[in-house]
Amino acid sequence: MIDVGEGQNKNYELLFRSIYMDSPIGIEIYDSNGKLLDLNKSCMELFGILKKDDIRGFDLLKDPNIPNEQITRLKRGETVKFESYFDFEIVRTHKLYDTSKTGNIYLGVTITPLFLGDDNSISNYLVQIQDISDRKKNDQKLRLFNFKTENQISREIYDSEKKLKNLIEAIPIGITITSFDDRIFDCNSQAVKMLGYDSKEEFLEISALDLYSNPNDRIKFLELHRGGLVKDFDVLAKRKDGST
């Protein structure tokens, strides 16, 4: 055991009080019933409180700005952390306390039940509060930027696909776009007409294998394609009615 002595204890007390009073984080101390005992300067500035007496006795457990589920957890002795949209109009409407502030802010809140007695019951609540409005606004700007960027990219992709489709359709020869598993993704009207199908929709339902008179030609084409661009590869195509 280390005996720090009465003088050292006094120094620690002054240190902790200085940290409490000068902390840039808003700090509030409540009793076991949730009634406000004290708050530091940062907290007074954050909420626009001019005199401590104007808010002393404020009931933490009845604060309409704290979600009900968090109140329930606090009463169970759990530490809670949450972000809150704080509306000063609610403060005025409910006449919670006099404030010089208007509008709204976003808060990052941590509330810790303290157990300083010997009976394992809640003796106090320690509340730490930070104004996170700037971070929230930046997050919103970032989300908006990402949304606009994604929309712009989507539009550019759509425009590129549309130009490609128009180009394919304008070419006076039959064109099909297929996958390695023999699905047909797209084609132009010339391919539909040349191979005797009634519509593009019907054409897209068939397998790419159905376009080859000799299925082995499809296998050979795919093997060549895996090695790169295929040029001057002639095959005998099969029409819908089986003719070539």
PDB file of C-alpha atoms in Angstrom:
ATOM      1  CA  MET A   1       0.000   0.000   0.000  1.00  0.00           C
ATOM      2  CA  ILE A   2       1.268   3.471  -0.861  1.00  0.00           C
ATOM      3  CA  ASP A   3       0.459   6.272   1.555  1.00  0.00           C
ATOM      4  CA  VAL A   4       0.432   9.445  -0.516  1.00  0.00           C
ATOM      5  CA  GLY A   5      -0.361  11.652   2.444  1.00  0.00           C
ATOM      6  CA  GLU A   6      -2.912  14.404   2.944  1.00  0.00           C
ATOM      7  CA  GLY A   7      -0.916  16.950   0.936  1.00  0.00           C
ATOM      8  CA  GLN A   8      -0.618  14.655  -2.037  1.00  0.00           C
ATOM      9  CA  ASN A   9      -4.346  13.889  -1.872  1.00  0.00           C
ATOM     10  CA  LYS A  10      -5.020  17.615  -1.957  1.00  0.00           C
ATOM     11  CA  ASN A  11      -2.853  17.976  -5.048  1.00  0.00           C
ATOM     12  CA  TYR A  12      -4.737  15.169  -6.785  1.00  0.00           C
ATOM     13  CA  GLU A  13      -8.032  16.788  -5.854  1.00  0.00           C
ATOM     14  CA  LEU A  14      -6.909  20.101  -7.359  1.00  0.00           C
ATOM     15  CA  LEU A  15      -5.635  18.324 -10.474  1.00  0.00           C
ATOM     16  CA  PHE A  16      -8.882  16.469 -11.059  1.00  0.00           C
ATOM     17  CA  ARG A  17     -10.931  19.587 -10.435  1.00  0.00           C
ATOM     18  CA  SER A  18      -8.792  21.521 -12.928  1.00  0.00           C
ATOM     19  CA  ILE A  19      -9.277  18.779 -15.520  1.00  0.00           C
ATOM     20  CA  TYR A  20     -13.021  18.810 -14.855  1.00  0.00           C
ATOM     21  CA  MET A  21     -13.415  22.587 -15.062  1.00  0.00           C
ATOM     22  CA  ASP A  22     -11.065  23.230 -18.010  1.00  0.00           C
ATOM     23  CA  SER A  23     -11.845  20.194 -20.148  1.00  0.00           C
ATOM     24  CA  PRO A  24     -12.933  21.060 -23.717  1.00  0.00           C
ATOM     25  CA  ILE A  25     -15.464  18.246 -23.352  1.00  0.00           C
ATOM     26  CA  GLY A  26     -18.749  19.082 -21.681  1.00  0.00           C
ATOM     27  CA  ILE A  27     -19.045  17.223 -18.362  1.00  0.00           C
ATOM     28  CA  GLU A  28     -22.109  16.852 -16.139  1.00  0.00           C
ATOM     29  CA  ILE A  29     -22.437  15.093 -12.786  1.00  0.00           C
ATOM     30  CA  TYR A  30     -25.797  13.766 -11.583  1.00  0.00           C
ATOM     31  CA  ASP A  31     -26.898  12.112  -8.345  1.00  0.00           C
ATOM     32  CA  SER A  32     -28.283   8.586  -8.079  1.00  0.00           C
ATOM     33  CA  ASN A  33     -31.773   9.794  -9.021  1.00  0.00           C
ATOM     34  CA  GLY A  34     -30.550  11.493 -12.180  1.00  0.00           C
ATOM     35  CA  LYS A  35     -30.704  15.042 -10.779  1.00  0.00           C
ATOM     36  CA  LEU A  36     -27.986  17.421 -11.968  1.00  0.00           C
ATOM     37  CA  LEU A  37     -25.419  18.341  -9.320  1.00  0.00           C
ATOM     38  CA  ASP A  38     -22.811  20.185 -11.353  1.00  0.00           C
ATOM     39  CA  LEU A  39     -21.499  20.858 -14.865  1.00  0.00           C
ATOM     40  CA  ASN A  40     -18.322  22.389 -16.232  1.00  0.00           C
ATOM     41  CA  LYS A  41     -17.763  25.551 -18.261  1.00  0.00           C
ATOM     42  CA  SER A  42     -17.602  23.750 -21.615  1.00  0.00           C
ATOM     43  CA  CYS A  43     -20.991  22.199 -20.977  1.00  0.00           C
ATOM     44  CA  MET A  44     -22.531  25.558 -20.060  1.00  0.00           C
ATOM     45  CA  GLU A  45     -21.199  27.096 -23.275  1.00  0.00           C
ATOM     46  CA  LEU A  46     -22.389  24.136 -25.339  1.00  0.00           C
ATOM     47  CA  PHE A  47     -25.983  24.450 -24.145  1.00  0.00           C
ATOM     48  CA  GLY A  48     -26.091  28.233 -23.789  1.00  0.00           C
ATOM     49  CA  ILE A  49     -26.517  28.136 -20.006  1.00  0.00           C
ATOM     50  CA  LEU A  50     -25.743  31.415 -18.254  1.00  0.00           C
ATOM     51  CA  LYS A  51     -26.058  30.328 -14.610  1.00  0.00           C
ATOM     52  CA  LYS A  52     -25.695  26.892 -13.047  1.00  0.00           C
ATOM     53  CA  ASP A  53     -28.666  27.567 -10.801  1.00  0.00           C
ATOM     54  CA  ASP A  54     -30.853  27.807 -13.924  1.00  0.00           C
ATOM     55  CA  ILE A  55     -30.328  24.107 -14.608  1.00  0.00           C
ATOM     56  CA  ARG A  56     -29.251  22.556 -11.307  1.00  0.00           C
ATOM     57  CA  GLY A  57     -31.687  19.758 -10.489  1.00  0.00           C
ATOM     58  CA  PHE A  58     -32.365  19.008 -14.170  1.00  0.00           C
ATOM     59  CA  ASP A  59     -33.574  15.406 -14.510  1.00  0.00           C
ATOM     60  CA  LEU A  60     -31.290  13.348 -16.736  1.00  0.00           C
ATOM     61  CA  LEU A  61     -33.656  10.379 -16.775  1.00  0.00           C
ATOM     62  CA  LYS A  62     -36.501  12.520 -18.127  1.00  0.00           C
ATOM     63  CA  ASP A  63     -34.493  14.315 -20.812  1.00  0.00           C
ATOM     64  CA  PRO A  64     -36.601  14.094 -24.024  1.00  0.00           C
ATOM     65  CA  ASN A  65     -33.416  14.361 -26.097  1.00  0.00           C
ATOM     66  CA  ILE A  66     -32.168  10.977 -24.810  1.00  0.00           C
ATOM     67  CA  PRO A  67     -33.690   7.913 -26.535  1.00  0.00           C
ATOM     68  CA  ASN A  68     -35.912   5.814 -24.240  1.00  0.00           C
ATOM     69  CA  GLU A  69     -33.877   2.654 -24.785  1.00  0.00           C
ATOM     70  CA  GLN A  70     -30.776   4.464 -23.524  1.00  0.00           C
ATOM     71  CA  ILE A  71     -32.607   5.585 -20.374  1.00  0.00           C
ATOM     72  CA  THR A  72     -33.581   1.964 -19.717  1.00  0.00           C
ATOM     73  CA  ARG A  73     -29.970   0.825 -20.068  1.00  0.00           C
ATOM     74  CA  LEU A  74     -28.760   3.586 -17.739  1.00  0.00           C
ATOM     75  CA  LYS A  75     -31.175   2.489 -15.025  1.00  0.00           C
ATOM     76  CA  ARG A  76     -29.711  -1.013 -15.362  1.00  0.00           C
ATOM     77  CA  GLY A  77     -26.265   0.428 -14.645  1.00  0.00           C
ATOM     78  CA  GLU A  78     -24.943   0.202 -18.200  1.00  0.00           C
ATOM     79  CA  THR A  79     -22.688   2.784 -19.827  1.00  0.00           C
ATOM     80  CA  VAL A  80     -24.308   4.160 -22.977  1.00  0.00           C
ATOM     81  CA  LYS A  81     -22.803   5.917 -25.980  1.00  0.00           C
ATOM     82  CA  PHE A  82     -24.882   7.498 -28.698  1.00  0.00           C
ATOM     83  CA  GLU A  83     -25.104  10.365 -31.143  1.00  0.00           C
ATOM     84  CA  SER A  84     -28.018  12.699 -30.688  1.00  0.00           C
ATOM     85  CA  TYR A  85     -29.734  15.385 -32.712  1.00  0.00           C
ATOM     86  CA  PHE A  86     -30.266  18.083 -30.105  1.00  0.00           C
ATOM     87  CA  ASP A  87     -33.025  20.581 -30.816  1.00  0.00           C
ATOM     88  CA  PHE A  88     -33.025  23.739 -28.701  1.00  0.00           C
ATOM     89  CA  GLU A  89     -36.653  24.298 -29.677  1.00  0.00           C
ATOM     90  CA  ILE A  90     -37.521  21.216 -27.609  1.00  0.00           C
ATOM     91  CA  VAL A  91     -35.708  22.803 -24.662  1.00  0.00           C
ATOM     92  CA  ARG A  92     -37.799  25.939 -25.056  1.00  0.00           C
ATOM     93  CA  THR A  93     -41.088  24.118 -25.682  1.00  0.00           C
ATOM     94  CA  HIS A  94     -40.695  21.880 -22.624  1.00  0.00           C
ATOM     95  CA  LYS A  95     -39.206  24.757 -20.594  1.00  0.00           C
ATOM     96  CA  LEU A  96     -36.351  22.508 -19.529  1.00  0.00           C
ATOM     97  CA  TYR A  97     -34.043  25.435 -18.749  1.00  0.00           C
ATOM     98  CA  ASP A  98     -33.189  28.932 -19.976  1.00  0.00           C
ATOM     99  CA  THR A  99     -30.802  28.886 -22.917  1.00  0.00           C
ATOM    100  CA  SER A 100     -29.213  31.477 -25.169  1.00  0.00           C
ATOM    101  CA  LYS A 101     -28.902  28.936 -27.994  1.00  0.00           C
ATOM    102  CA  THR A 102     -31.265  28.371 -30.911  1.00  0.00           C
ATOM    103  CA  GLY A 103     -31.408  25.910 -33.776  1.00  0.00           C
ATOM    104  CA  ASN A 104     -29.960  22.442 -33.393  1.00  0.00           C
ATOM    105  CA  ILE A 105     -26.667  20.615 -33.020  1.00  0.00           C
ATOM    106  CA  TYR A 106     -25.380  17.055 -33.191  1.00  0.00           C
ATOM    107  CA  LEU A 107     -23.935  15.620 -30.005  1.00  0.00           C
ATOM    108  CA  GLY A 108     -21.704  12.681 -29.180  1.00  0.00           C
ATOM    109  CA  VAL A 109     -22.771  11.529 -25.711  1.00  0.00           C
ATOM    110  CA  THR A 110     -21.282   9.066 -23.224  1.00  0.00           C
ATOM    111  CA  ILE A 111     -23.128   8.455 -19.938  1.00  0.00           C
ATOM    112  CA  THR A 112     -21.489   6.319 -17.266  1.00  0.00           C
ATOM    113  CA  PRO A 113     -23.256   5.163 -14.088  1.00  0.00           C
ATOM    114  CA  LEU A 114     -20.858   5.384 -11.125  1.00  0.00           C
ATOM    115  CA  PHE A 115     -20.785   3.007  -8.162  1.00  0.00           C
ATOM    116  CA  LEU A 116     -18.936   4.901  -5.431  1.00  0.00           C
ATOM    117  CA  GLY A 117     -20.714   3.413  -2.404  1.00  0.00           C
ATOM    118  CA  ASP A 118     -20.433   0.040  -0.715  1.00  0.00           C
ATOM    119  CA  ASP A 119     -23.866  -1.327  -1.674  1.00  0.00           C
ATOM    120  CA  ASN A 120     -23.231  -1.788  -5.433  1.00  0.00           C
ATOM    121  CA  SER A 121     -26.009   0.645  -6.286  1.00  0.00           C
ATOM    122  CA  ILE A 122     -25.682   3.625  -8.626  1.00  0.00           C
ATOM    123  CA  SER A 123     -24.312   6.621  -6.731  1.00  0.00           C
ATOM    124  CA  ASN A 124     -23.945   9.076  -9.627  1.00  0.00           C
ATOM    125  CA  TYR A 125     -24.082   9.495 -13.384  1.00  0.00           C
ATOM    126  CA  LEU A 126     -21.120  10.988 -15.270  1.00  0.00           C
ATOM    127  CA  VAL A 127     -22.062  12.550 -18.616  1.00  0.00           C
ATOM    128  CA  GLN A 128     -19.500  13.554 -21.262  1.00  0.00           C
ATOM    129  CA  ILE A 129     -20.727  15.523 -24.269  1.00  0.00           C
ATOM    130  CA  GLN A 130     -19.059  16.752 -27.459  1.00  0.00           C
ATOM    131  CA  ASP A 131     -20.411  18.878 -30.280  1.00  0.00           C
ATOM    132  CA  ILE A 132     -19.979  16.732 -33.408  1.00  0.00           C
ATOM    133  CA  SER A 133     -21.975  19.010 -35.731  1.00  0.00           C
ATOM    134  CA  ASP A 134     -18.993  19.777 -37.984  1.00  0.00           C
ATOM    135  CA  ARG A 135     -18.192  16.084 -38.388  1.00  0.00           C
ATOM    136  CA  LYS A 136     -21.839  15.310 -39.145  1.00  0.00           C
ATOM    137  CA  LYS A 137     -22.007  18.079 -41.726  1.00  0.00           C
ATOM    138  CA  ASN A 138     -18.811  16.825 -43.353  1.00  0.00           C
ATOM    139  CA  ASP A 139     -20.232  13.286 -43.377  1.00  0.00           C
ATOM    140  CA  GLN A 140     -23.383  14.574 -45.053  1.00  0.00           C
ATOM    141  CA  LYS A 141     -21.335  16.486 -47.630  1.00  0.00           C
ATOM    142  CA  LEU A 142     -19.275  13.353 -48.301  1.00  0.00           C
ATOM    143  CA  ARG A 143     -22.406  11.217 -48.719  1.00  0.00           C
ATOM    144  CA  LEU A 144     -23.891  13.813 -51.064  1.00  0.00           C
ATOM    145  CA  PHE A 145     -20.644  13.951 -53.056  1.00  0.00           C
ATOM    146  CA  ASN A 146     -20.530  10.150 -53.303  1.00  0.00           C
ATOM    147  CA  PHE A 147     -24.176  10.070 -54.352  1.00  0.00           C
ATOM    148  CA  LYS A 148     -23.608  12.652 -57.087  1.00  0.00           C
ATOM    149  CA  THR A 149     -20.418  10.899 -58.210  1.00  0.00           C
ATOM    150  CA  GLU A 150     -22.155   7.520 -58.400  1.00  0.00           C
ATOM    151  CA  ASN A 151     -25.007   9.074 -60.369  1.00  0.00           C
ATOM    152  CA  GLN A 152     -22.546  10.738 -62.745  1.00  0.00           C
ATOM    153  CA  ILE A 153     -20.682   7.459 -63.265  1.00  0.00           C
ATOM    154  CA  SER A 154     -23.981   5.635 -63.801  1.00  0.00           C
ATOM    155  CA  ARG A 155     -25.036   8.205 -66.390  1.00  0.00           C
ATOM    156  CA  GLU A 156     -21.679   7.938 -68.173  1.00  0.00           C
ATOM    157  CA  ILE A 157     -21.895   4.140 -68.209  1.00  0.00           C
ATOM    158  CA  TYR A 158     -25.466   4.338 -69.481  1.00  0.00           C
ATOM    159  CA  ASP A 159     -24.444   6.798 -72.216  1.00  0.00           C
ATOM    160  CA  SER A 160     -21.488   4.600 -73.206  1.00  0.00           C
ATOM    161  CA  GLU A 161     -23.672   1.505 -73.362  1.00  0.00           C
ATOM    162  CA  LYS A 162     -26.254   3.386 -75.398  1.00  0.00           C
ATOM    163  CA  LYS A 163     -23.599   4.572 -77.873  1.00  0.00           C
ATOM    164  CA  LEU A 164     -22.247   1.022 -78.157  1.00  0.00           C
ATOM    165  CA  LYS A 165     -25.731  -0.376 -78.789  1.00  0.00           C
ATOM    166  CA  ASN A 166     -26.394   2.263 -81.445  1.00  0.00           C
ATOM    167  CA  LEU A 167     -23.057   1.473 -83.095  1.00  0.00           C
ATOM    168  CA  ILE A 168     -23.750  -2.274 -83.104  1.00  0.00           C
ATOM    169  CA  GLU A 169     -27.215  -1.706 -84.532  1.00  0.00           C
ATOM    170  CA  ALA A 170     -25.894   0.543 -87.306  1.00  0.00           C
ATOM    171  CA  ILE A 171     -23.349  -2.003 -88.580  1.00  0.00           C
ATOM    172  CA  PRO A 172     -24.814  -3.799 -91.651  1.00  0.00           C
ATOM    173  CA  ILE A 173     -23.606  -7.275 -90.604  1.00  0.00           C
ATOM    174  CA  GLY A 174     -24.875  -9.675 -87.957  1.00  0.00           C
ATOM    175  CA  ILE A 175     -23.280  -9.184 -84.525  1.00  0.00           C
ATOM    176  CA  THR A 176     -23.786 -11.215 -81.358  1.00  0.00           C
ATOM    177  CA  ILE A 177     -22.207 -10.764 -77.913  1.00  0.00           C
ATOM    178  CA  THR A 178     -21.852 -14.029 -75.994  1.00  0.00           C
ATOM    179  CA  SER A 179     -20.267 -15.378 -72.811  1.00  0.00           C
ATOM    180  CA  PHE A 180     -17.994 -18.363 -72.286  1.00  0.00           C
ATOM    181  CA  ASP A 181     -20.953 -20.299 -70.842  1.00  0.00           C
ATOM    182  CA  ASP A 182     -22.850 -19.866 -74.138  1.00  0.00           C
ATOM    183  CA  ARG A 183     -25.275 -17.144 -73.068  1.00  0.00           C
ATOM    184  CA  ILE A 184     -26.159 -14.462 -75.610  1.00  0.00           C
ATOM    185  CA  PHE A 185     -26.053 -11.015 -74.001  1.00  0.00           C
ATOM    186  CA  ASP A 186     -26.879  -8.866 -77.006  1.00  0.00           C
ATOM    187  CA  CYS A 187     -27.215  -8.806 -80.770  1.00  0.00           C
ATOM    188  CA  ASN A 188     -28.231  -6.449 -83.535  1.00  0.00           C
ATOM    189  CA  SER A 189     -31.277  -6.690 -85.770  1.00  0.00           C
ATOM    190  CA  GLN A 190     -29.137  -7.908 -88.676  1.00  0.00           C
ATOM    191  CA  ALA A 191     -28.204 -11.060 -86.718  1.00  0.00           C
ATOM    192  CA  VAL A 192     -31.869 -11.714 -85.883  1.00  0.00           C
ATOM    193  CA  LYS A 193     -32.894 -11.300 -89.512  1.00  0.00           C
ATOM    194  CA  MET A 194     -30.003 -13.273 -91.033  1.00  0.00           C
ATOM    195  CA  LEU A 195     -30.563 -16.274 -88.759  1.00  0.00           C
ATOM    196  CA  GLY A 196     -34.321 -16.327 -89.221  1.00  0.00           C
ATOM    197  CA  TYR A 197     -35.576 -15.465 -85.747  1.00  0.00           C
ATOM    198  CA  ASP A 198     -38.823 -13.591 -85.161  1.00  0.00           C
ATOM    199  CA  SER A 199     -37.530 -11.099 -82.581  1.00  0.00           C
ATOM    200  CA  LYS A 200     -34.492 -10.049 -80.602  1.00  0.00           C
ATOM    201  CA  GLU A 201     -36.166 -11.339 -77.432  1.00  0.00           C
ATOM    202  CA  GLU A 202     -36.475 -14.812 -78.961  1.00  0.00           C
ATOM    203  CA  PHE A 203     -32.863 -14.681 -80.148  1.00  0.00           C
ATOM    204  CA  LEU A 204     -31.540 -13.815 -76.685  1.00  0.00           C
ATOM    205  CA  GLU A 205     -33.285 -16.859 -75.182  1.00  0.00           C
ATOM    206  CA  ILE A 206     -31.295 -19.407 -77.184  1.00  0.00           C
ATOM    207  CA  SER A 207     -27.825 -20.813 -76.476  1.00  0.00           C
ATOM    208  CA  ALA A 208     -24.853 -19.621 -78.485  1.00  0.00           C
ATOM    209  CA  LEU A 209     -24.309 -23.281 -79.385  1.00  0.00           C
ATOM    210  CA  ASP A 210     -27.544 -23.146 -81.403  1.00  0.00           C
ATOM    211  CA  LEU A 211     -25.857 -20.729 -83.818  1.00  0.00           C
ATOM    212  CA  TYR A 212     -23.239 -23.267 -84.905  1.00  0.00           C
ATOM    213  CA  SER A 213     -23.898 -25.941 -87.505  1.00  0.00           C
ATOM    214  CA  ASN A 214     -21.000 -27.854 -85.966  1.00  0.00           C
ATOM    215  CA  PRO A 215     -20.888 -27.469 -82.130  1.00  0.00           C
ATOM    216  CA  ASN A 216     -17.173 -28.326 -82.187  1.00  0.00           C
ATOM    217  CA  ASP A 217     -16.576 -25.010 -83.950  1.00  0.00           C
ATOM    218  CA  ARG A 218     -17.873 -23.236 -80.825  1.00  0.00           C
ATOM    219  CA  ILE A 219     -15.465 -25.190 -78.623  1.00  0.00           C
ATOM    220  CA  LYS A 220     -12.548 -24.402 -80.922  1.00  0.00           C
ATOM    221  CA  PHE A 221     -13.507 -20.704 -81.034  1.00  0.00           C
ATOM    222  CA  LEU A 222     -13.576 -20.459 -77.239  1.00  0.00           C
ATOM    223  CA  GLU A 223     -10.183 -22.131 -76.951  1.00  0.00           C
ATOM    224  CA  LEU A 224      -8.713 -19.627 -79.404  1.00  0.00           C
ATOM    225  CA  HIS A 225     -10.463 -16.724 -77.660  1.00  0.00           C
ATOM    226  CA  ARG A 226      -8.888 -17.592 -74.313  1.00  0.00           C
ATOM    227  CA  GLY A 227      -5.547 -16.928 -75.951  1.00  0.00           C
ATOM    228  CA  GLY A 228      -6.568 -13.451 -77.108  1.00  0.00           C
ATOM    229  CA  LEU A 229      -8.224 -11.821 -80.107  1.00  0.00           C
ATOM    230  CA  VAL A 230      -9.653 -14.251 -82.699  1.00  0.00           C
ATOM    231  CA  LYS A 231      -9.363 -13.168 -86.362  1.00  0.00           C
ATOM    232  CA  ASP A 232     -10.335 -14.799 -89.667  1.00  0.00           C
ATOM    233  CA  PHE A 233     -12.112 -17.731 -87.998  1.00  0.00           C
ATOM    234  CA  ASP A 234     -14.819 -18.951 -90.378  1.00  0.00           C
ATOM    235  CA  VAL A 235     -17.696 -21.171 -89.238  1.00  0.00           C
ATOM    236  CA  LEU A 236     -20.925 -22.384 -90.782  1.00  0.00           C
ATOM    237  CA  ALA A 237     -23.830 -20.717 -88.964  1.00  0.00           C
ATOM    238  CA  LYS A 238     -27.149 -22.429 -88.335  1.00  0.00           C
ATOM    239  CA  ARG A 239     -30.469 -20.663 -88.819  1.00  0.00           C
ATOM    240  CA  LYS A 240     -33.552 -21.126 -86.642  1.00  0.00           C
ATOM    241  CA  ASP A 241     -35.053 -23.628 -89.102  1.00  0.00           C
ATOM    242  CA  GLY A 242     -31.841 -25.661 -89.095  1.00  0.00           C
ATOM    243  CA  SER A 243     -30.647 -24.524 -92.496  1.00  0.00           C
ATOM    244  CA  THR A 244     -27.142 -23.134 -93.012  1.00  0.00           C
TER     245      THR A 244
END
